[in-house]
Amino acid sequence: MKQIFLLLFTFLYSLFFTQNKIDSLRLWNYEKLKNKFTIYDEDNKRLEARAVSQYYLTKAKKEKNILEIAEGYNLMHLTEDFPLALKYIDSLAMITKNVKGDIYPARTFIIKGNLYYKYGNLKAALDNYILGLEYSKKQKNVKQIAYANMNIAYLNSYMGRNKEAAKTFRYHLLNSQNITDEYQHDQMRVSLVYCYIKINKIDSAGFFIQEGLNSPFVRKNKYNTNQYLYLSGQLNLATKNYQTAIAELKKAYAYFSGINDNNQNYVLYSLGKCYDELNNKQEAIKYFTEIDSNIKKTEITFPELADVYTFLIDYYRESGDKEKQLYYIDRFLKVDKKLDEQFRYLSTELHQKYDTPNLLQEKEDIIKELKNKKTFLYVSVSILTLILFFLTYFYYKSKKGERKHQKIAQDLIHLIEKRSPETIQHQNGKQIEIYQPVKVESSKTNKTLPEEVVQSILKDLDTFENKLHFLKNGITLTSLAKNIKTNTGYLSEIINNHKGKNFTTYLNDLRIDYVLDQLVKDKKFRSYKLPVIAEEIGYNNVQAFSIAFKKKTGTTPSIYIKEIEKSISH
């Protein structure tokens, strides 16, 4: 009965609103109607926005104004869920198929791309953006070329190519005042801030957040204000101001969850990360499980979901809840499959359909510029030929290097499987020590420390190695010296004299030897993403892990793991 009453109330309210507004709507032209629609849409007044768009479309049809009929369909699709919204866009395409000028069909493809992007179908979004860009270029519509490029930049950011995306957003933010409206201008600033946070340009992100909050356009709009509140929370998370971040993120979440906007999942993720950093796993779990609940309803994914499910799986494994552990493993596999499909498609198609044509266009522009200048033409052709030669050379060189890395990885795997204390010889003459017991030399020519001090420190180092304390994050020479109750000078001297290496090399060698063995023996450990593996063995980030791994072994972690999988499958 409650549902029937609610439906009846909604219908009567819509009818009452339409009847009371119809006379005032008749007095407005298309521009005023569109402005009114925008106000209702931004305030999440869906019924009111739908009534305005319906009147807009009716007015345009009555006046047989093709372009305004098309705009009516565009406004109508913004108030509907995906299936009906797509039908309105198809109607827009039909009504404009014979329209002359430089707007359609490019605009139709860009609008359709936005709809697919909103509902998480990034493959279809990219295909439509590319078509919109191609038609915009053919029709030389500068405004729509800018729109298409900006939308493709959103996909680049989603893919983690935030540096490239930031260049596009910054360029259009500073140079497109006559191309974009206030809303689009602000969304570029929002996206630029997001990219800056991701690439650790903290000062620049803070500057544009403040600029946005001071903007009159943002201050009069709750949605935009809460976007900046979320970004400020992310910035404070990145700078480890966790309590401030939590306060800002909770305010943003209250708003986005109230209007059922997909931004709520990004806010939930950041809240979970804050509590994780504060070692409050219970709170982190609360926010991460809510993300999973939302994703099940919408099926709209985002890259950070891999971290969410890894955290949930590890938490319930440690707590011994097998049922929930299996549930989140199953959820992770489903989500990861979709993410992997999106990433593989976008990484290939963005390069082939966007990056390469842009490079070819640059080349064509250069040739046109130099067409009447023979000297410069010869120079440019020569340069392009040299570039092609070097690209070919570096391609074959990289392939040769890859084969070399594969051979090193195969030798390492073979050595570990035999559990041999031998060493293997690189092609470049360098040796890798695997499982070499540390030799404690009882006598040194330059003895500066009492023997009892030396033996005590060596004994503590044995404990440090045997109990795998080197896997902890944040170990430094100072922290280790403090733990074993000695000073850094003594500890450094002992490691240099008795281990034959400095502290940093000593620590990295222990971790890499450990991970080489674990990756061969432990299938579950091998299934982790590289950032997770890096964290498991004590590194702050995957870059530091990869550098240490390559320096120690001469190959890369990804190649090593691939070769392990190959050896198992054979």
GROMACS .gro file of N, CA and C in nm, residues 380-516:
model
  411
  380SER      N    1   6.299   1.781  -4.249
  380SER     CA    2   6.193   1.712  -4.175
  380SER      C    3   6.183   1.566  -4.213
  381VAL      N    4   6.194   1.538  -4.344
  381VAL     CA    5   6.189   1.398  -4.389
  381VAL      C    6   6.305   1.319  -4.331
  382SER      N    7   6.421   1.383  -4.330
  382SER     CA    8   6.540   1.317  -4.274
  382SER      C    9   6.520   1.286  -4.126
  383ILE      N   10   6.464   1.384  -4.056
  383ILE     CA   11   6.441   1.364  -3.912
  383ILE      C   12   6.342   1.251  -3.888
  384LEU      N   13   6.232   1.252  -3.967
  384LEU     CA   14   6.133   1.145  -3.953
  384LEU      C   15   6.192   1.008  -3.984
  385THR      N   16   6.279   1.005  -4.085
  385THR     CA   17   6.346   0.879  -4.120
  385THR      C   18   6.434   0.832  -4.006
  386LEU      N   19   6.510   0.928  -3.949
  386LEU     CA   20   6.596   0.893  -3.835
  386LEU      C   21   6.514   0.845  -3.716
  387ILE      N   22   6.403   0.914  -3.693
  387ILE     CA   23   6.317   0.872  -3.582
  387ILE      C   24   6.266   0.730  -3.605
  388LEU      N   25   6.222   0.703  -3.728
  388LEU     CA   26   6.176   0.568  -3.762
  388LEU      C   27   6.286   0.465  -3.742
  389PHE      N   28   6.409   0.502  -3.787
  389PHE     CA   29   6.523   0.411  -3.771
  389PHE      C   30   6.549   0.383  -3.623
  390PHE      N   31   6.551   0.491  -3.541
  390PHE     CA   32   6.580   0.474  -3.399
  390PHE      C   33   6.468   0.399  -3.327
  391LEU      N   34   6.343   0.428  -3.369
  391LEU     CA   35   6.232   0.355  -3.310
  391LEU      C   36   6.243   0.206  -3.340
  392THR      N   37   6.277   0.174  -3.465
  392THR     CA   38   6.297   0.033  -3.504
  392THR      C   39   6.411  -0.028  -3.424
  393TYR      N   40   6.522   0.049  -3.415
  393TYR     CA   41   6.639   0.000  -3.342
  393TYR      C   42   6.605  -0.026  -3.194
  394PHE      N   43   6.537   0.071  -3.132
  394PHE     CA   44   6.504   0.056  -2.990
  394PHE      C   45   6.399  -0.053  -2.969
  395TYR      N   46   6.312  -0.071  -3.070
  395TYR     CA   47   6.214  -0.180  -3.060
  395TYR      C   48   6.285  -0.315  -3.054
  396TYR      N   49   6.378  -0.339  -3.149
  396TYR     CA   50   6.449  -0.465  -3.150
  396TYR      C   51   6.540  -0.480  -3.028
  397LYS      N   52   6.595  -0.366  -2.985
  397LYS     CA   53   6.680  -0.369  -2.866
  397LYS      C   54   6.598  -0.406  -2.743
  398SER      N   55   6.476  -0.349  -2.736
  398SER     CA   56   6.390  -0.380  -2.621
  398SER      C   57   6.347  -0.526  -2.624
  399LYS      N   58   6.321  -0.578  -2.744
  399LYS     CA   59   6.286  -0.720  -2.757
  399LYS      C   60   6.401  -0.810  -2.713
  400LYS      N   61   6.523  -0.770  -2.754
  400LYS     CA   62   6.642  -0.845  -2.715
  400LYS      C   63   6.658  -0.840  -2.563
  401GLY      N   64   6.637  -0.719  -2.506
  401GLY     CA   65   6.646  -0.705  -2.361
  401GLY      C   66   6.541  -0.787  -2.290
  402GLU      N   67   6.421  -0.793  -2.349
  402GLU     CA   68   6.314  -0.873  -2.289
  402GLU      C   69   6.351  -1.021  -2.287
  403ARG      N   70   6.409  -1.069  -2.399
  403ARG     CA   71   6.452  -1.210  -2.404
  403ARG      C   72   6.559  -1.238  -2.300
  404LYS      N   73   6.649  -1.142  -2.284
  404LYS     CA   74   6.756  -1.155  -2.185
  404LYS      C   75   6.696  -1.163  -2.044
  405HIS      N   76   6.598  -1.075  -2.017
  405HIS     CA   77   6.533  -1.076  -1.886
  405HIS      C   78   6.459  -1.208  -1.863
  406GLN      N   79   6.396  -1.260  -1.968
  406GLN     CA   80   6.326  -1.388  -1.955
  406GLN      C   81   6.422  -1.501  -1.921
  407LYS      N   82   6.539  -1.500  -1.985
  407LYS     CA   83   6.641  -1.603  -1.959
  407LYS      C   84   6.689  -1.594  -1.814
  408ILE      N   85   6.712  -1.472  -1.767
  408ILE     CA   86   6.755  -1.454  -1.627
  408ILE      C   87   6.647  -1.507  -1.534
  409ALA      N   88   6.520  -1.473  -1.563
  409ALA     CA   89   6.409  -1.519  -1.480
  409ALA      C   90   6.401  -1.671  -1.478
  410GLN      N   91   6.418  -1.734  -1.595
  410GLN     CA   92   6.413  -1.880  -1.603
  410GLN      C   93   6.523  -1.944  -1.520
  411ASP      N   94   6.644  -1.885  -1.527
  411ASP     CA   95   6.757  -1.938  -1.448
  411ASP      C   96   6.729  -1.924  -1.298
  412LEU      N   97   6.671  -1.811  -1.260
  412LEU     CA   98   6.638  -1.790  -1.118
  412LEU      C   99   6.537  -1.894  -1.070
  413ILE      N  100   6.433  -1.915  -1.150
  413ILE     CA  101   6.329  -2.012  -1.113
  413ILE      C  102   6.388  -2.151  -1.098
  414HIS      N  103   6.470  -2.189  -1.195
  414HIS     CA  104   6.534  -2.320  -1.192
  414HIS      C  105   6.620  -2.335  -1.067
  415LEU      N  106   6.693  -2.231  -1.035
  415LEU     CA  107   6.782  -2.234  -0.919
  415LEU      C  108   6.703  -2.248  -0.790
  416ILE      N  109   6.592  -2.173  -0.781
  416ILE     CA  110   6.510  -2.180  -0.660
  416ILE      C  111   6.442  -2.315  -0.646
  417GLU      N  112   6.395  -2.369  -0.758
  417GLU     CA  113   6.330  -2.501  -0.754
  417GLU      C  114   6.425  -2.610  -0.707
  418LYS      N  115   6.554  -2.595  -0.742
  418LYS     CA  116   6.655  -2.692  -0.696
  418LYS      C  117   6.697  -2.665  -0.552
  419ARG      N  118   6.659  -2.546  -0.499
  419ARG     CA  119   6.701  -2.503  -0.365
  419ARG      C  120   6.851  -2.511  -0.349
  420SER      N  121   6.918  -2.463  -0.451
  420SER     CA  122   7.063  -2.471  -0.453
  420SER      C  123   7.125  -2.345  -0.396
  421PRO      N  124   7.234  -2.359  -0.320
  421PRO     CA  125   7.305  -2.241  -0.269
  421PRO      C  126   7.405  -2.185  -0.367
  422GLU      N  127   7.389  -2.224  -0.494
  422GLU     CA  128   7.484  -2.177  -0.594
  422GLU      C  129   7.455  -2.034  -0.634
  423THR      N  130   7.537  -1.984  -0.723
  423THR     CA  131   7.509  -1.854  -0.784
  423THR      C  132   7.494  -1.875  -0.934
  424ILE      N  133   7.418  -1.785  -1.000
  424ILE     CA  134   7.406  -1.793  -1.145
  424ILE      C  135   7.475  -1.674  -1.207
  425GLN      N  136   7.523  -1.695  -1.328
  425GLN     CA  137   7.603  -1.594  -1.398
  425GLN      C  138   7.516  -1.522  -1.501
  426HIS      N  139   7.510  -1.390  -1.490
  426HIS     CA  140   7.442  -1.310  -1.593
  426HIS      C  141   7.523  -1.311  -1.721
  427GLN      N  142   7.453  -1.274  -1.830
  427GLN     CA  143   7.525  -1.258  -1.957
  427GLN      C  144   7.621  -1.141  -1.952
  428ASN      N  145   7.592  -1.046  -1.863
  428ASN     CA  146   7.682  -0.930  -1.853
  428ASN      C  147   7.792  -0.952  -1.749
  429GLY      N  148   7.799  -1.074  -1.697
  429GLY     CA  149   7.907  -1.107  -1.605
  429GLY      C  150   7.872  -1.089  -1.459
  430LYS      N  151   7.757  -1.029  -1.429
  430LYS     CA  152   7.718  -1.004  -1.291
  430LYS      C  153   7.662  -1.132  -1.229
  431GLN      N  154   7.686  -1.155  -1.100
  431GLN     CA  155   7.633  -1.271  -1.032
  431GLN      C  156   7.520  -1.233  -0.939
  432ILE      N  157   7.423  -1.327  -0.924
  432ILE     CA  158   7.315  -1.308  -0.829
  432ILE      C  159   7.329  -1.414  -0.721
  433GLU      N  160   7.331  -1.373  -0.595
  433GLU     CA  161   7.339  -1.468  -0.485
  433GLU      C  162   7.198  -1.500  -0.439
  434ILE      N  163   7.164  -1.630  -0.438
  434ILE     CA  164   7.034  -1.673  -0.388
  434ILE      C  165   7.055  -1.771  -0.274
  435TYR      N  166   6.996  -1.740  -0.158
  435TYR     CA  167   7.007  -1.827  -0.042
  435TYR      C  168   7.150  -1.848   0.005
  436GLN      N  169   7.234  -1.752  -0.016
  436GLN     CA  170   7.370  -1.762   0.036
  436GLN      C  171   7.368  -1.734   0.186
  437PRO      N  172   7.411  -1.828   0.267
  437PRO     CA  173   7.416  -1.799   0.411
  437PRO      C  174   7.515  -1.688   0.439
  438VAL      N  175   7.478  -1.599   0.533
  438VAL     CA  176   7.567  -1.489   0.567
  438VAL      C  177   7.685  -1.544   0.647
  439LYS      N  178   7.804  -1.516   0.600
  439LYS     CA  179   7.925  -1.564   0.665
  439LYS      C  180   7.971  -1.461   0.767
  440VAL      N  181   7.979  -1.503   0.891
  440VAL     CA  182   8.025  -1.415   0.997
  440VAL      C  183   8.174  -1.435   1.013
  441GLU      N  184   8.247  -1.334   0.984
  441GLU     CA  185   8.392  -1.343   0.996
  441GLU      C  186   8.432  -1.302   1.137
  442SER      N  187   8.504  -1.390   1.202
  442SER     CA  188   8.539  -1.365   1.342
  442SER      C  189   8.655  -1.270   1.356
  443SER      N  190   8.734  -1.255   1.252
  443SER     CA  191   8.849  -1.166   1.264
  443SER      C  192   8.853  -1.072   1.147
  444LYS      N  193   8.883  -0.947   1.176
  444LYS     CA  194   8.893  -0.843   1.073
  444LYS      C  195   9.024  -0.770   1.095
  445THR      N  196   9.085  -0.729   0.988
  445THR     CA  197   9.214  -0.661   0.998
  445THR      C  198   9.202  -0.529   1.071
  446ASN      N  199   9.088  -0.456   1.051
  446ASN     CA  200   9.070  -0.326   1.116
  446ASN      C  201   8.963  -0.337   1.223
  447LYS      N  202   8.995  -0.405   1.329
  447LYS     CA  203   8.897  -0.421   1.436
  447LYS      C  204   8.889  -0.293   1.519
  448THR      N  205   8.773  -0.232   1.522
  448THR     CA  206   8.756  -0.111   1.603
  448THR      C  207   8.655  -0.133   1.715
  449LEU      N  208   8.585  -0.247   1.716
  449LEU     CA  209   8.482  -0.274   1.815
  449LEU      C  210   8.520  -0.395   1.900
  450PRO      N  211   8.480  -0.395   2.026
  450PRO     CA  212   8.503  -0.514   2.111
  450PRO      C  213   8.433  -0.636   2.050
  451GLU      N  214   8.497  -0.752   2.064
  451GLU     CA  215   8.446  -0.875   2.005
  451GLU      C  216   8.306  -0.909   2.056
  452GLU      N  217   8.282  -0.883   2.190
  452GLU     CA  218   8.151  -0.918   2.247
  452GLU      C  219   8.040  -0.831   2.187
  453VAL      N  220   8.073  -0.705   2.151
  453VAL     CA  221   7.976  -0.616   2.087
  453VAL      C  222   7.944  -0.665   1.946
  454VAL      N  223   8.050  -0.704   1.875
  454VAL     CA  224   8.033  -0.755   1.738
  454VAL      C  225   7.943  -0.878   1.738
  455GLN      N  226   7.973  -0.974   1.826
  455GLN     CA  227   7.896  -1.099   1.827
  455GLN      C  228   7.751  -1.075   1.868
  456SER      N  229   7.731  -0.980   1.962
  456SER     CA  230   7.594  -0.949   2.006
  456SER      C  231   7.512  -0.892   1.891
  457ILE      N  232   7.573  -0.798   1.816
  457ILE     CA  233   7.500  -0.738   1.703
  457ILE      C  234   7.475  -0.840   1.593
  458LEU      N  235   7.574  -0.925   1.566
  458LEU     CA  236   7.556  -1.030   1.464
  458LEU      C  237   7.444  -1.126   1.503
  459LYS      N  238   7.435  -1.155   1.631
  459LYS     CA  239   7.328  -1.244   1.679
  459LYS      C  240   7.192  -1.179   1.657
  460ASP      N  241   7.182  -1.047   1.686
  460ASP     CA  242   7.056  -0.974   1.664
  460ASP      C  243   7.021  -0.968   1.515
  461LEU      N  244   7.123  -0.957   1.432
  461LEU     CA  245   7.097  -0.955   1.287
  461LEU      C  246   7.046  -1.090   1.239
  462ASP      N  247   7.099  -1.200   1.299
  462ASP     CA  248   7.049  -1.333   1.265
  462ASP      C  249   6.900  -1.344   1.298
  463THR      N  250   6.862  -1.293   1.414
  463THR     CA  251   6.721  -1.293   1.454
  463THR      C  252   6.638  -1.209   1.357
  464PHE      N  253   6.689  -1.093   1.322
  464PHE     CA  254   6.625  -1.003   1.226
  464PHE      C  255   6.597  -1.073   1.093
  465GLU      N  256   6.694  -1.156   1.049
  465GLU     CA  257   6.679  -1.228   0.922
  465GLU      C  258   6.588  -1.349   0.936
  466ASN      N  259   6.611  -1.431   1.040
  466ASN     CA  260   6.539  -1.558   1.054
  466ASN      C  261   6.391  -1.538   1.084
  467LYS      N  262   6.358  -1.429   1.156
  467LYS     CA  263   6.218  -1.404   1.190
  467LYS      C  264   6.150  -1.311   1.089
  468LEU      N  265   6.218  -1.282   0.980
  468LEU     CA  266   6.163  -1.203   0.869
  468LEU      C  267   6.120  -1.063   0.911
  469HIS      N  268   6.189  -1.006   1.008
  469HIS     CA  269   6.156  -0.870   1.050
  469HIS      C  270   6.186  -0.768   0.941
  470PHE      N  271   6.267  -0.808   0.843
  470PHE     CA  272   6.301  -0.716   0.735
  470PHE      C  273   6.183  -0.688   0.642
  471LEU      N  274   6.072  -0.763   0.659
  471LEU     CA  275   5.954  -0.740   0.576
  471LEU      C  276   5.868  -0.625   0.627
  472LYS      N  277   5.900  -0.575   0.746
  472LYS     CA  278   5.821  -0.464   0.800
  472LYS      C  279   5.847  -0.337   0.721
  473ASN      N  280   5.744  -0.256   0.713
  473ASN     CA  281   5.755  -0.128   0.640
  473ASN      C  282   5.826  -0.024   0.724
  474GLY      N  283   5.903   0.061   0.659
  474GLY     CA  284   5.962   0.176   0.726
  474GLY      C  285   6.089   0.150   0.805
  475ILE      N  286   6.155   0.037   0.776
  475ILE     CA  287   6.279   0.006   0.847
  475ILE      C  288   6.391   0.098   0.799
  476THR      N  289   6.462   0.157   0.894
  476THR     CA  290   6.580   0.239   0.863
  476THR      C  291   6.696   0.192   0.950
  477LEU      N  292   6.815   0.240   0.917
  477LEU     CA  293   6.932   0.206   0.998
  477LEU      C  294   6.909   0.251   1.142
  478THR      N  295   6.850   0.369   1.160
  478THR     CA  296   6.825   0.424   1.294
  478THR      C  297   6.725   0.338   1.371
  479SER      N  298   6.613   0.298   1.302
  479SER     CA  299   6.510   0.220   1.372
  479SER      C  300   6.561   0.082   1.410
  480LEU      N  301   6.642   0.021   1.323
  480LEU     CA  302   6.696  -0.112   1.352
  480LEU      C  303   6.797  -0.104   1.467
  481ALA      N  304   6.882  -0.001   1.465
  481ALA     CA  305   6.979   0.017   1.573
  481ALA      C  306   6.908   0.033   1.707
  482LYS      N  307   6.798   0.109   1.706
  482LYS     CA  308   6.721   0.131   1.828
  482LYS      C  309   6.660   0.001   1.879
  483ASN      N  310   6.610  -0.082   1.787
  483ASN     CA  311   6.545  -0.208   1.824
  483ASN      C  312   6.643  -0.307   1.886
  484ILE      N  313   6.767  -0.307   1.835
  484ILE     CA  314   6.865  -0.404   1.889
  484ILE      C  315   6.958  -0.338   1.992
  485LYS      N  316   6.919  -0.218   2.035
  485LYS     CA  317   6.986  -0.147   2.145
  485LYS      C  318   7.135  -0.124   2.118
  486THR      N  319   7.162  -0.067   2.002
  486THR     CA  320   7.298  -0.026   1.970
  486THR      C  321   7.290   0.109   1.900
  487ASN      N  322   7.403   0.161   1.852
  487ASN     CA  323   7.398   0.287   1.780
  487ASN      C  324   7.420   0.265   1.631
  488THR      N  325   7.386   0.364   1.552
  488THR     CA  326   7.392   0.349   1.406
  488THR      C  327   7.534   0.330   1.355
  489GLY      N  328   7.630   0.390   1.424
  489GLY     CA  329   7.769   0.376   1.380
  489GLY      C  330   7.818   0.233   1.392
  490TYR      N  331   7.791   0.169   1.508
  490TYR     CA  332   7.829   0.029   1.528
  490TYR      C  333   7.759  -0.061   1.426
  491LEU      N  334   7.627  -0.042   1.415
  491LEU     CA  335   7.548  -0.128   1.326
  491LEU      C  336   7.594  -0.115   1.181
  492SER      N  337   7.618   0.007   1.137
  492SER     CA  338   7.664   0.029   0.999
  492SER      C  339   7.798  -0.038   0.974
  493GLU      N  340   7.888  -0.027   1.072
  493GLU     CA  341   8.022  -0.086   1.056
  493GLU      C  342   8.014  -0.238   1.049
  494ILE      N  343   7.930  -0.298   1.136
  494ILE     CA  344   7.915  -0.445   1.138
  494ILE      C  345   7.859  -0.494   1.005
  495ILE      N  346   7.755  -0.425   0.954
  495ILE     CA  347   7.692  -0.468   0.827
  495ILE      C  348   7.792  -0.455   0.712
  496ASN      N  349   7.864  -0.345   0.709
  496ASN     CA  350   7.964  -0.326   0.603
  496ASN      C  351   8.074  -0.430   0.608
  497ASN      N  352   8.125  -0.459   0.727
  497ASN     CA  353   8.239  -0.550   0.740
  497ASN      C  354   8.201  -0.697   0.732
  498HIS      N  355   8.085  -0.731   0.790
  498HIS     CA  356   8.049  -0.873   0.801
  498HIS      C  357   7.947  -0.918   0.697
  499LYS      N  358   7.872  -0.827   0.642
  499LYS     CA  359   7.778  -0.863   0.535
  499LYS      C  360   7.831  -0.823   0.397
  500GLY      N  361   7.934  -0.741   0.398
  500GLY     CA  362   7.996  -0.702   0.270
  500GLY      C  363   7.914  -0.605   0.189
  501LYS      N  364   7.827  -0.529   0.253
  501LYS     CA  365   7.742  -0.434   0.179
  501LYS      C  366   7.691  -0.328   0.276
  502ASN      N  367   7.640  -0.216   0.219
  502ASN     CA  368   7.584  -0.114   0.307
  502ASN      C  369   7.444  -0.154   0.352
  503PHE      N  370   7.385  -0.075   0.445
  503PHE     CA  371   7.258  -0.113   0.505
  503PHE      C  372   7.145  -0.124   0.401
  504THR      N  373   7.136  -0.026   0.310
  504THR     CA  374   7.028  -0.026   0.210
  504THR      C  375   7.034  -0.150   0.122
  505THR      N  376   7.154  -0.184   0.073
  505THR     CA  377   7.171  -0.304  -0.010
  505THR      C  378   7.138  -0.430   0.070
  506TYR      N  379   7.184  -0.434   0.194
  506TYR     CA  380   7.158  -0.548   0.283
  506TYR      C  381   7.007  -0.571   0.298
  507LEU      N  382   6.932  -0.463   0.327
  507LEU     CA  383   6.787  -0.474   0.346
  507LEU      C  384   6.717  -0.516   0.217
  508ASN      N  385   6.754  -0.452   0.105
  508ASN     CA  386   6.693  -0.486  -0.025
  508ASN      C  387   6.721  -0.631  -0.064
  509ASP      N  388   6.845  -0.677  -0.041
  509ASP     CA  389   6.880  -0.815  -0.077
  509ASP      C  390   6.796  -0.915   0.001
  510LEU      N  391   6.777  -0.891   0.130
  510LEU     CA  392   6.693  -0.982   0.211
  510LEU      C  393   6.551  -0.988   0.156
  511ARG      N  394   6.495  -0.871   0.125
  511ARG     CA  395   6.357  -0.869   0.076
  511ARG      C  396   6.343  -0.934  -0.061
  512ILE      N  397   6.438  -0.906  -0.150
  512ILE     CA  398   6.426  -0.963  -0.285
  512ILE      C  399   6.449  -1.113  -0.283
  513ASP      N  400   6.546  -1.162  -0.203
  513ASP     CA  401   6.566  -1.306  -0.190
  513ASP      C  402   6.438  -1.373  -0.139
  514TYR      N  403   6.373  -1.308  -0.043
  514TYR     CA  404   6.249  -1.363   0.012
  514TYR      C  405   6.139  -1.369  -0.096
  515VAL      N  406   6.121  -1.260  -0.171
  515VAL     CA  407   6.012  -1.255  -0.268
  515VAL      C  408   6.037  -1.349  -0.386
  516LEU      N  409   6.164  -1.369  -0.424
  516LEU     CA  410   6.196  -1.465  -0.530
  516LEU      C  411   6.147  -1.603  -0.491
   0.00000   0.00000   0.00000
